[in-house]
PDB file of C-alpha atoms in Angstrom:
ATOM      1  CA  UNK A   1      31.497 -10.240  14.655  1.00  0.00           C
ATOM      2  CA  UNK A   2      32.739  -6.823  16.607  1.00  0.00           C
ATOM      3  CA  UNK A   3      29.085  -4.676  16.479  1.00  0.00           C
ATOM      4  CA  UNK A   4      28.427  -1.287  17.607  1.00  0.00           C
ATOM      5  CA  UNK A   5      26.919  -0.808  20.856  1.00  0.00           C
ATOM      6  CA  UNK A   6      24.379   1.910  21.727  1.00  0.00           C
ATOM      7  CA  UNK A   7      22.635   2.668  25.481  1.00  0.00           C
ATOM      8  CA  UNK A   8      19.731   3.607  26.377  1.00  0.00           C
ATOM      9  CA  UNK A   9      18.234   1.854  23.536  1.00  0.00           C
ATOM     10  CA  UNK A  10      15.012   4.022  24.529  1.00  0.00           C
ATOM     11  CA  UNK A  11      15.245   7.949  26.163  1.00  0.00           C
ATOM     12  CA  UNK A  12      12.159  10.197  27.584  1.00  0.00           C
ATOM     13  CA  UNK A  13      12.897  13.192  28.430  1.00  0.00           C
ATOM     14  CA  UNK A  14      11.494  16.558  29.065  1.00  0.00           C
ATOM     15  CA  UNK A  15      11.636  19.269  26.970  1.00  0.00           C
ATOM     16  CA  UNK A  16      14.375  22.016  27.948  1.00  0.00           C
ATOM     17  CA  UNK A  17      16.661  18.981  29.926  1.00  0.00           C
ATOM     18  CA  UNK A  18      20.126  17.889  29.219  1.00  0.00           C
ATOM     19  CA  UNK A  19      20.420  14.407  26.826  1.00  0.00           C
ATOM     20  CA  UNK A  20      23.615  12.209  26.749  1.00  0.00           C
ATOM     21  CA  UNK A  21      23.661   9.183  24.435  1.00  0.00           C
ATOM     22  CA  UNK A  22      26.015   6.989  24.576  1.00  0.00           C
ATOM     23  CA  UNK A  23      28.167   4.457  22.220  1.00  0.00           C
ATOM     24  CA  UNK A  24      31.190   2.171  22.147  1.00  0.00           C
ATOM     25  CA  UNK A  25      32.530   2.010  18.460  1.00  0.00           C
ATOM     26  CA  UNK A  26      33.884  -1.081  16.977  1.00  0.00           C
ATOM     27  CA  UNK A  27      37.715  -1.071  18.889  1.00  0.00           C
ATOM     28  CA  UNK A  28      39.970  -0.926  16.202  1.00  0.00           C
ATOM     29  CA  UNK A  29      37.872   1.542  14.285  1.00  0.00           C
ATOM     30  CA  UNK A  30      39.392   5.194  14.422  1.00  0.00           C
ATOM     31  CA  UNK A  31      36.738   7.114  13.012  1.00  0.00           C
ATOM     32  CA  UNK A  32      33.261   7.952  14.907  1.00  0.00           C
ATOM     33  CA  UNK A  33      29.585   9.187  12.973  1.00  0.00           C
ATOM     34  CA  UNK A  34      26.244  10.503  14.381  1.00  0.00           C
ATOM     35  CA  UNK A  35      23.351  10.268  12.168  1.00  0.00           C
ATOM     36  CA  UNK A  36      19.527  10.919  13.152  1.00  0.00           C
ATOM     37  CA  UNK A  37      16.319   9.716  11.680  1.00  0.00           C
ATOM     38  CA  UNK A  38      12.977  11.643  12.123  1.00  0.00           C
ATOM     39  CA  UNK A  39      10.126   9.637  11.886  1.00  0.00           C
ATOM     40  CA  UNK A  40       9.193   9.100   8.165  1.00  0.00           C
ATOM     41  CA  UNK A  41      12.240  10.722   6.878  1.00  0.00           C
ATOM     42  CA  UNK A  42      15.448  10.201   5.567  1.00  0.00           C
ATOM     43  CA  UNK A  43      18.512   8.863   8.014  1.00  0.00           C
ATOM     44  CA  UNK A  44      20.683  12.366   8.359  1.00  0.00           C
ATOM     45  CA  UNK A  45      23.959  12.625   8.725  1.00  0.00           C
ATOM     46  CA  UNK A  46      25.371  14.597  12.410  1.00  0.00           C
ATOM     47  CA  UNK A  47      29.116  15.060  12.700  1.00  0.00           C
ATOM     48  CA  UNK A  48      32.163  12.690  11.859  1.00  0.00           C
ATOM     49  CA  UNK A  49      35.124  12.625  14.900  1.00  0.00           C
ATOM     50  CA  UNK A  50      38.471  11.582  14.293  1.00  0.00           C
ATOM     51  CA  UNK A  51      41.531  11.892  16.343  1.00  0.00           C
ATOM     52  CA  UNK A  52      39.583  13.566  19.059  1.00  0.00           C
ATOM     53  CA  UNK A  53      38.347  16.255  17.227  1.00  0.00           C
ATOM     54  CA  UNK A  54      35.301  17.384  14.535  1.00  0.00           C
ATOM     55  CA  UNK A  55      36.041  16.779  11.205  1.00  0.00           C
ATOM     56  CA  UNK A  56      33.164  17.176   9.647  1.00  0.00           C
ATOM     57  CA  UNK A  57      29.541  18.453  11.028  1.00  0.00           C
ATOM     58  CA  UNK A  58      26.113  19.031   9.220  1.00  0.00           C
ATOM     59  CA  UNK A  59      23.887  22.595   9.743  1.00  0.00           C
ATOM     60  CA  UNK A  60      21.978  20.618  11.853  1.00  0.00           C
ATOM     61  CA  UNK A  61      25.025  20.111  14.681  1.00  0.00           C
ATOM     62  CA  UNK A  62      24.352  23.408  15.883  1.00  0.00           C
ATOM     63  CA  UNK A  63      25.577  24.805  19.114  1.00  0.00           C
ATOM     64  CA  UNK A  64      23.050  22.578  21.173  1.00  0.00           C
ATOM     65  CA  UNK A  65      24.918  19.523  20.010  1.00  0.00           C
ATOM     66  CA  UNK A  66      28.387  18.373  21.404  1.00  0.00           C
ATOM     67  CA  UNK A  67      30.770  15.116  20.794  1.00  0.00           C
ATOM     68  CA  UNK A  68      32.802  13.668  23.265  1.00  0.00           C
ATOM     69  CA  UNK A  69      35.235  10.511  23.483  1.00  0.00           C
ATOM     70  CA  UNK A  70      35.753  10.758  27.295  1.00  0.00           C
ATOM     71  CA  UNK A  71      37.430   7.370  27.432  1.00  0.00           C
ATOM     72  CA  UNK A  72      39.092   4.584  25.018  1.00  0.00           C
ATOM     73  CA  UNK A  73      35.990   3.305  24.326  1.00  0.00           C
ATOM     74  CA  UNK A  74      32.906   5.227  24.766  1.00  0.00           C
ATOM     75  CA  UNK A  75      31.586   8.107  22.395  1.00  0.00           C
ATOM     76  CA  UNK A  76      28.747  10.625  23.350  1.00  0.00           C
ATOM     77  CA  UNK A  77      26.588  12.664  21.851  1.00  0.00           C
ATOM     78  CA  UNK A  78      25.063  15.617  24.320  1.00  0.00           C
ATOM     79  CA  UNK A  79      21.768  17.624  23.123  1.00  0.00           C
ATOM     80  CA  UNK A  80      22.545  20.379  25.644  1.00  0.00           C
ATOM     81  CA  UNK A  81      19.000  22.017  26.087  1.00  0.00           C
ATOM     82  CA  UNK A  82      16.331  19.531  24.361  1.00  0.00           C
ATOM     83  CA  UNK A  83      13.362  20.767  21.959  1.00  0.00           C
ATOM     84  CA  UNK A  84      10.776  18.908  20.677  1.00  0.00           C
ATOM     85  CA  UNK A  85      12.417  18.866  17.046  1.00  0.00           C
ATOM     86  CA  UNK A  86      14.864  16.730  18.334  1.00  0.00           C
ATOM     87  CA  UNK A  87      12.469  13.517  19.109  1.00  0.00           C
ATOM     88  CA  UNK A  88      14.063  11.168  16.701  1.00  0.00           C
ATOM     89  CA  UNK A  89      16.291   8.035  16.983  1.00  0.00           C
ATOM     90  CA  UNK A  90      19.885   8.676  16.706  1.00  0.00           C
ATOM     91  CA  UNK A  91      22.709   6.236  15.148  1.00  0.00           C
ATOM     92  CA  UNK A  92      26.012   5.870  16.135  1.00  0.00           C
ATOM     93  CA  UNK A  93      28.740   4.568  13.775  1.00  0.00           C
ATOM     94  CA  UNK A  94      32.156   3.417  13.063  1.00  0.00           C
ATOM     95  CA  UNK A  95      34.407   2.865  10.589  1.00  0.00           C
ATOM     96  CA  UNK A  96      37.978   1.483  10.438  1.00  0.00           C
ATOM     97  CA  UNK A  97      39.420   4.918   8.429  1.00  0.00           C
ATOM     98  CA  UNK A  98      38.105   7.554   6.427  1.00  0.00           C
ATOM     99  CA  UNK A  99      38.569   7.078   2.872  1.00  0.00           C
ATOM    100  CA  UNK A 100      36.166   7.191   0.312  1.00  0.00           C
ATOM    101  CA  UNK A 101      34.267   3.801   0.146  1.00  0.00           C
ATOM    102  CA  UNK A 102      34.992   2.414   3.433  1.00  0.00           C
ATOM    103  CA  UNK A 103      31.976   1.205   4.823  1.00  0.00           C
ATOM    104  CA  UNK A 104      29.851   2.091   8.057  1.00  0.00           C
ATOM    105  CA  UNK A 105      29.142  -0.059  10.662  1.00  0.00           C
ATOM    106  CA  UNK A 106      26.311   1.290  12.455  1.00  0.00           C
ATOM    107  CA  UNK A 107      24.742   0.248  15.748  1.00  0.00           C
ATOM    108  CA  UNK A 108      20.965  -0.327  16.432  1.00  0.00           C
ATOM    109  CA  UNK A 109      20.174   2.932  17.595  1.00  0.00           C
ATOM    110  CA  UNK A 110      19.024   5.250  20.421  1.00  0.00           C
ATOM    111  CA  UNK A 111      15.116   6.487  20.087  1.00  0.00           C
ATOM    112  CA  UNK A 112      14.900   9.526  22.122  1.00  0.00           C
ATOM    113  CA  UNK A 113      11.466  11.085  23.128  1.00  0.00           C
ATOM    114  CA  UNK A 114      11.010  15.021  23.659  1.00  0.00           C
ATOM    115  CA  UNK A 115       8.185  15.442  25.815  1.00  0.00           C
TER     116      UNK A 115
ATOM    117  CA  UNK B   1      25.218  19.081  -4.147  1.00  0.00           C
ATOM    118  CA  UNK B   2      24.689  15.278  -3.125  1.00  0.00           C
ATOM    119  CA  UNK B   3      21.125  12.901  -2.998  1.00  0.00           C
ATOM    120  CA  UNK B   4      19.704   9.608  -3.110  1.00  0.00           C
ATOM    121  CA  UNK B   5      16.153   8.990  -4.606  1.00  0.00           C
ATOM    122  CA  UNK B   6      14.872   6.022  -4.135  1.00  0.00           C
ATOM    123  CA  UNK B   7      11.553   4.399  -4.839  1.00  0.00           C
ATOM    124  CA  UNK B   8       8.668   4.776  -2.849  1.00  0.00           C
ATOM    125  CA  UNK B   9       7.819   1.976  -1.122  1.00  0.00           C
ATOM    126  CA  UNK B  10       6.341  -0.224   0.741  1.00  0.00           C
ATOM    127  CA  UNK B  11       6.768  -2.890  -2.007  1.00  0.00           C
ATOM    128  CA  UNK B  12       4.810  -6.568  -0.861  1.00  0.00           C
ATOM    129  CA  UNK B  13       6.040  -9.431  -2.113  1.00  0.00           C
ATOM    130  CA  UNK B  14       5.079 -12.813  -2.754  1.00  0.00           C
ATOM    131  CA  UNK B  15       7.789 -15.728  -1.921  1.00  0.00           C
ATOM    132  CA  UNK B  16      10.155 -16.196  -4.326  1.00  0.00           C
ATOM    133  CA  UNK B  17       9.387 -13.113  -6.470  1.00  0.00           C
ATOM    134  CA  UNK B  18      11.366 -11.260  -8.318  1.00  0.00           C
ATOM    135  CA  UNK B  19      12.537  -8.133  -6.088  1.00  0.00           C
ATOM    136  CA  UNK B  20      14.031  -4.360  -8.122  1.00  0.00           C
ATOM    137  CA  UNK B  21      14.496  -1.311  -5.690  1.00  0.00           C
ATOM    138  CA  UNK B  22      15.356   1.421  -8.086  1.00  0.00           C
ATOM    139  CA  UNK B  23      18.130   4.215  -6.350  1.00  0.00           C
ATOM    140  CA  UNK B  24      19.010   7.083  -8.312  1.00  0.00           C
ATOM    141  CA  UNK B  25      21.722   9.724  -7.012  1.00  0.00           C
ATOM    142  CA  UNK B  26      23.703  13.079  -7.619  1.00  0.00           C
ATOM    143  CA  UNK B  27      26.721  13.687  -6.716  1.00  0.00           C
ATOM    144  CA  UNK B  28      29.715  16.078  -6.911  1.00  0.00           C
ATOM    145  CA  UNK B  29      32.533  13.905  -7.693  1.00  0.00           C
ATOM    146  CA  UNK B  30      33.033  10.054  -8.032  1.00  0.00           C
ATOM    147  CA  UNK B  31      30.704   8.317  -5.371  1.00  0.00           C
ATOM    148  CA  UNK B  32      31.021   5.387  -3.710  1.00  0.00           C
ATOM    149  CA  UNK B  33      27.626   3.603  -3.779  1.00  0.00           C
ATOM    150  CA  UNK B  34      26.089   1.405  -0.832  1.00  0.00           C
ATOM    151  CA  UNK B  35      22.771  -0.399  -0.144  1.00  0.00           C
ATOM    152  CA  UNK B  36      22.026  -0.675   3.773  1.00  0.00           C
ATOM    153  CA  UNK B  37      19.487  -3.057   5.284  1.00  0.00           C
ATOM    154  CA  UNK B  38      17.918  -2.676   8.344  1.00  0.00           C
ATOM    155  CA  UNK B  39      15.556  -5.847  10.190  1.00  0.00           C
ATOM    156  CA  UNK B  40      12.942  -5.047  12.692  1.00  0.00           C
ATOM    157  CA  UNK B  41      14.358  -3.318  15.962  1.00  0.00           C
ATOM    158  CA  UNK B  42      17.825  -3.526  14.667  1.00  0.00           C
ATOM    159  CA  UNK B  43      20.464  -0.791  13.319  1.00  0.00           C
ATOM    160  CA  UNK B  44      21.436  -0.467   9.524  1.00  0.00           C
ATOM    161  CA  UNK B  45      23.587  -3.366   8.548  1.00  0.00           C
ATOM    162  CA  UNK B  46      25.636  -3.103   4.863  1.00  0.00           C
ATOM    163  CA  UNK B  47      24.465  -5.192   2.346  1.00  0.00           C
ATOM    164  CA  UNK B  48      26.498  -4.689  -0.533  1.00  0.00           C
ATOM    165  CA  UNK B  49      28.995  -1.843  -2.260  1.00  0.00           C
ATOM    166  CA  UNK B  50      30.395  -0.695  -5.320  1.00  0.00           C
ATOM    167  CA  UNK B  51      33.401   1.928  -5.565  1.00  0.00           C
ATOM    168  CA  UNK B  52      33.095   3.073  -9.149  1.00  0.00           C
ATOM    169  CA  UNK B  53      31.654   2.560 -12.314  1.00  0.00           C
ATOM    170  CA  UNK B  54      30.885  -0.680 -13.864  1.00  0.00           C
ATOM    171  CA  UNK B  55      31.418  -2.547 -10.573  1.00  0.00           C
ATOM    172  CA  UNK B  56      28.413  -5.071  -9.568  1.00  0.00           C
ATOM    173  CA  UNK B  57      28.559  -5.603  -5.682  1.00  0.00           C
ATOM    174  CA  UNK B  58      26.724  -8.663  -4.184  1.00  0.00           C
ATOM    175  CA  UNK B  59      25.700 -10.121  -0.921  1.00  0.00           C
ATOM    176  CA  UNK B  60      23.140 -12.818   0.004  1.00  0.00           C
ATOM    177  CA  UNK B  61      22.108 -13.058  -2.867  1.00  0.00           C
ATOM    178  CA  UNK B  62      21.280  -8.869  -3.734  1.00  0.00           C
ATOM    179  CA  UNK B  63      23.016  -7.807  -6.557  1.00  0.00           C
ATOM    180  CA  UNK B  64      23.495  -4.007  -7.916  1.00  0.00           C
ATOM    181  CA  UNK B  65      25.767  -2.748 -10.252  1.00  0.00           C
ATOM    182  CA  UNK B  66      26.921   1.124 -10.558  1.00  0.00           C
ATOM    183  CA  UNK B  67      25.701   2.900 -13.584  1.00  0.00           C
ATOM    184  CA  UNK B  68      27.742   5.619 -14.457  1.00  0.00           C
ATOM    185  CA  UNK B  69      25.716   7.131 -17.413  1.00  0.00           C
ATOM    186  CA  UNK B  70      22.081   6.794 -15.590  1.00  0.00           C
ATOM    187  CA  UNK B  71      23.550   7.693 -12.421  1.00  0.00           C
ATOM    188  CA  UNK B  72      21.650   4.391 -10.816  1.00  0.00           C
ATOM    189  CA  UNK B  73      22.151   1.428  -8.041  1.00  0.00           C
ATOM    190  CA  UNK B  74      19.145  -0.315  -8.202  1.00  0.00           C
ATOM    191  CA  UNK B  75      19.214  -3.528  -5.924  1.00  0.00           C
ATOM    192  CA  UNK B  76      18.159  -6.907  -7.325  1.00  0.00           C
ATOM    193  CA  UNK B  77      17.231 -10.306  -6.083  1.00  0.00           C
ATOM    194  CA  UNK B  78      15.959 -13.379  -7.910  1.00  0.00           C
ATOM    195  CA  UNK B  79      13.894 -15.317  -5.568  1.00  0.00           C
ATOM    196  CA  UNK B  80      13.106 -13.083  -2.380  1.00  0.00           C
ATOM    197  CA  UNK B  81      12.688 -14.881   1.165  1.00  0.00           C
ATOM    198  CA  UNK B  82      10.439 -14.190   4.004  1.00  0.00           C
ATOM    199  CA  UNK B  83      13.427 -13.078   5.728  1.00  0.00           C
ATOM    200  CA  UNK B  84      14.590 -10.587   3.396  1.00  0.00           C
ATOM    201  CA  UNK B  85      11.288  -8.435   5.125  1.00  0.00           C
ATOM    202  CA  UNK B  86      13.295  -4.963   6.298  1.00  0.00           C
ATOM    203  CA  UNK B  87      13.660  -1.692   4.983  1.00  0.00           C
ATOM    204  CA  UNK B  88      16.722  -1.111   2.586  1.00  0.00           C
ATOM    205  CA  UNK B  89      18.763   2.174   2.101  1.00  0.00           C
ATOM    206  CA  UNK B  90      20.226   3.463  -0.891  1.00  0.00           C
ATOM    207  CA  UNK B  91      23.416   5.309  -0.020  1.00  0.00           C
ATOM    208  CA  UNK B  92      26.441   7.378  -1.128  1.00  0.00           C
ATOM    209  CA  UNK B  93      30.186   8.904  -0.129  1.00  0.00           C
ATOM    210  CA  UNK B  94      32.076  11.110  -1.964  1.00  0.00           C
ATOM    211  CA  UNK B  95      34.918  12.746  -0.602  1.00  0.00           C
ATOM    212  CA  UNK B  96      33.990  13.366   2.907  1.00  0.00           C
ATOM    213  CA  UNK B  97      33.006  10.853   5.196  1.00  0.00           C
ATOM    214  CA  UNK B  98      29.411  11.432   5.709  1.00  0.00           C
ATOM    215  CA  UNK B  99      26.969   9.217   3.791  1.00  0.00           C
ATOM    216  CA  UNK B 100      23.651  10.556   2.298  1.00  0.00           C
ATOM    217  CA  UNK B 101      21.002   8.189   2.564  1.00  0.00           C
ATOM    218  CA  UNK B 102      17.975   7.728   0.400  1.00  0.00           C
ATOM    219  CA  UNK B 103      14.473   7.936   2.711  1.00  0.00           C
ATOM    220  CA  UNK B 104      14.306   3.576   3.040  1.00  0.00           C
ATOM    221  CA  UNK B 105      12.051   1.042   0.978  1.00  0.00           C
ATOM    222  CA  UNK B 106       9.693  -1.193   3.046  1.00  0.00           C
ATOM    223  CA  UNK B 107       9.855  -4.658   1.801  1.00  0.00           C
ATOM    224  CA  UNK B 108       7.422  -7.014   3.579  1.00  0.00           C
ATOM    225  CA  UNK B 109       7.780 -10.687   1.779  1.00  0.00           C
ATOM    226  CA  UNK B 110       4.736 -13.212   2.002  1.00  0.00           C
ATOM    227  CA  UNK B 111       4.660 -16.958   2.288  1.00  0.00           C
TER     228      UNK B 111
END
């Protein structure tokens, strides 16, 4: 079954430094999710890309935050400047088209460290 | 504006046991209503859906049925496995595309 793929599958980094993760979607599927989970809470929902553009974003995709789908088959997610808030692990996810009630297929997740 | 509650967990359960998760939501508009299950070290895999009211959605074995008028989802199972042990989501869509998740239930199953 077609999965979605997320690398590193573990990030350190220092506070203040640049972050990329990185994802390949599920091929055929044209629309592409970030969500985060802090530790102990709930699993919050990023930005939504489609067509190579935003089409939705949360408060929390502030400036800091950027999307990217810099080839067919890779999406990133950038944390421009790092803070210590942002220690969390971070889904990617994919979905064959944006109507209500299609169902997302996530992958197993990046956990990124703040130091 | 739009939530999942679900209940607190962890829940530990003996083989074979009866297994309820209650979910709750609020929502503007008509959701659509998941359950998510996630194993040990893996991401969050769907489990089962239902796209409006009435509609029971099953998988493996887990059962939940939309309830309109209590505004519920609770995920069932009759006879729970040792390798049901993972932590399942409660979650909803409504017209956008981002889902709201409920905060996870723990469910550790014992021989």
């Amino acid at each position: 079954e077609p999965e979605v793929t997320q690398t590193p599958s573990h990030q350190v980094t220092q506070m203040g430094q640049e972050v990329i993760l990185r994802c390949v979607p599920i091929s055929n599927h044209l629309y592409f999710y970030w969500y985060r989970q802090i530790l102990g809470q709930k699993v919050e929902f990023l930005v939504s890309f489609y067509n190579n553009e935003i089409s939705e974003k949360s408060e929390i995709f502030d400036d800091q935050f950027s999307v990217e789908r810099p080839d067919g088959s890779n999406f990133t997610l950038k944390i421009r400047s790092t803070k210590l808030e942002d220690s969390a692990m971070y889904f990617c996810a994919s979905s064959e088209t944006g109507s209500q009630g299609q169902p997302q297929h996530f992958g197993d997740g990046t956990r990124l460290s703040i130091l | 504006g739009n939530s999942v509650t679900q209940m607190e967990g962890p829940v530990t359960l003996s083989e074979e046991a009866f297994l309820t998760i209650n979910c709750t939501y609020t929502a503007t508009g008509y959701p659509s209503l998941f359950w998510y299950v996630q194993y040990p070290g893996e991401g969050l895999q769907l489990l089962l859906k239902a796209t409006k009211a009435d509609d029971k959605g099953s998988n493996k074995g887990f059962e939940a049925t939309y309830r309109k008028e209590t505004t519920s989802f609770h995920l069932e199972k009759g006879s729970v496995q040792v390798s049901d042990s993972a932590v399942y989501f409660c979650a909803l869509t409504t017209t956008g595309n981002q889902f709201y998740f409920g905060t996870g239930t723990s469910l550790t199953v014992i021989p």
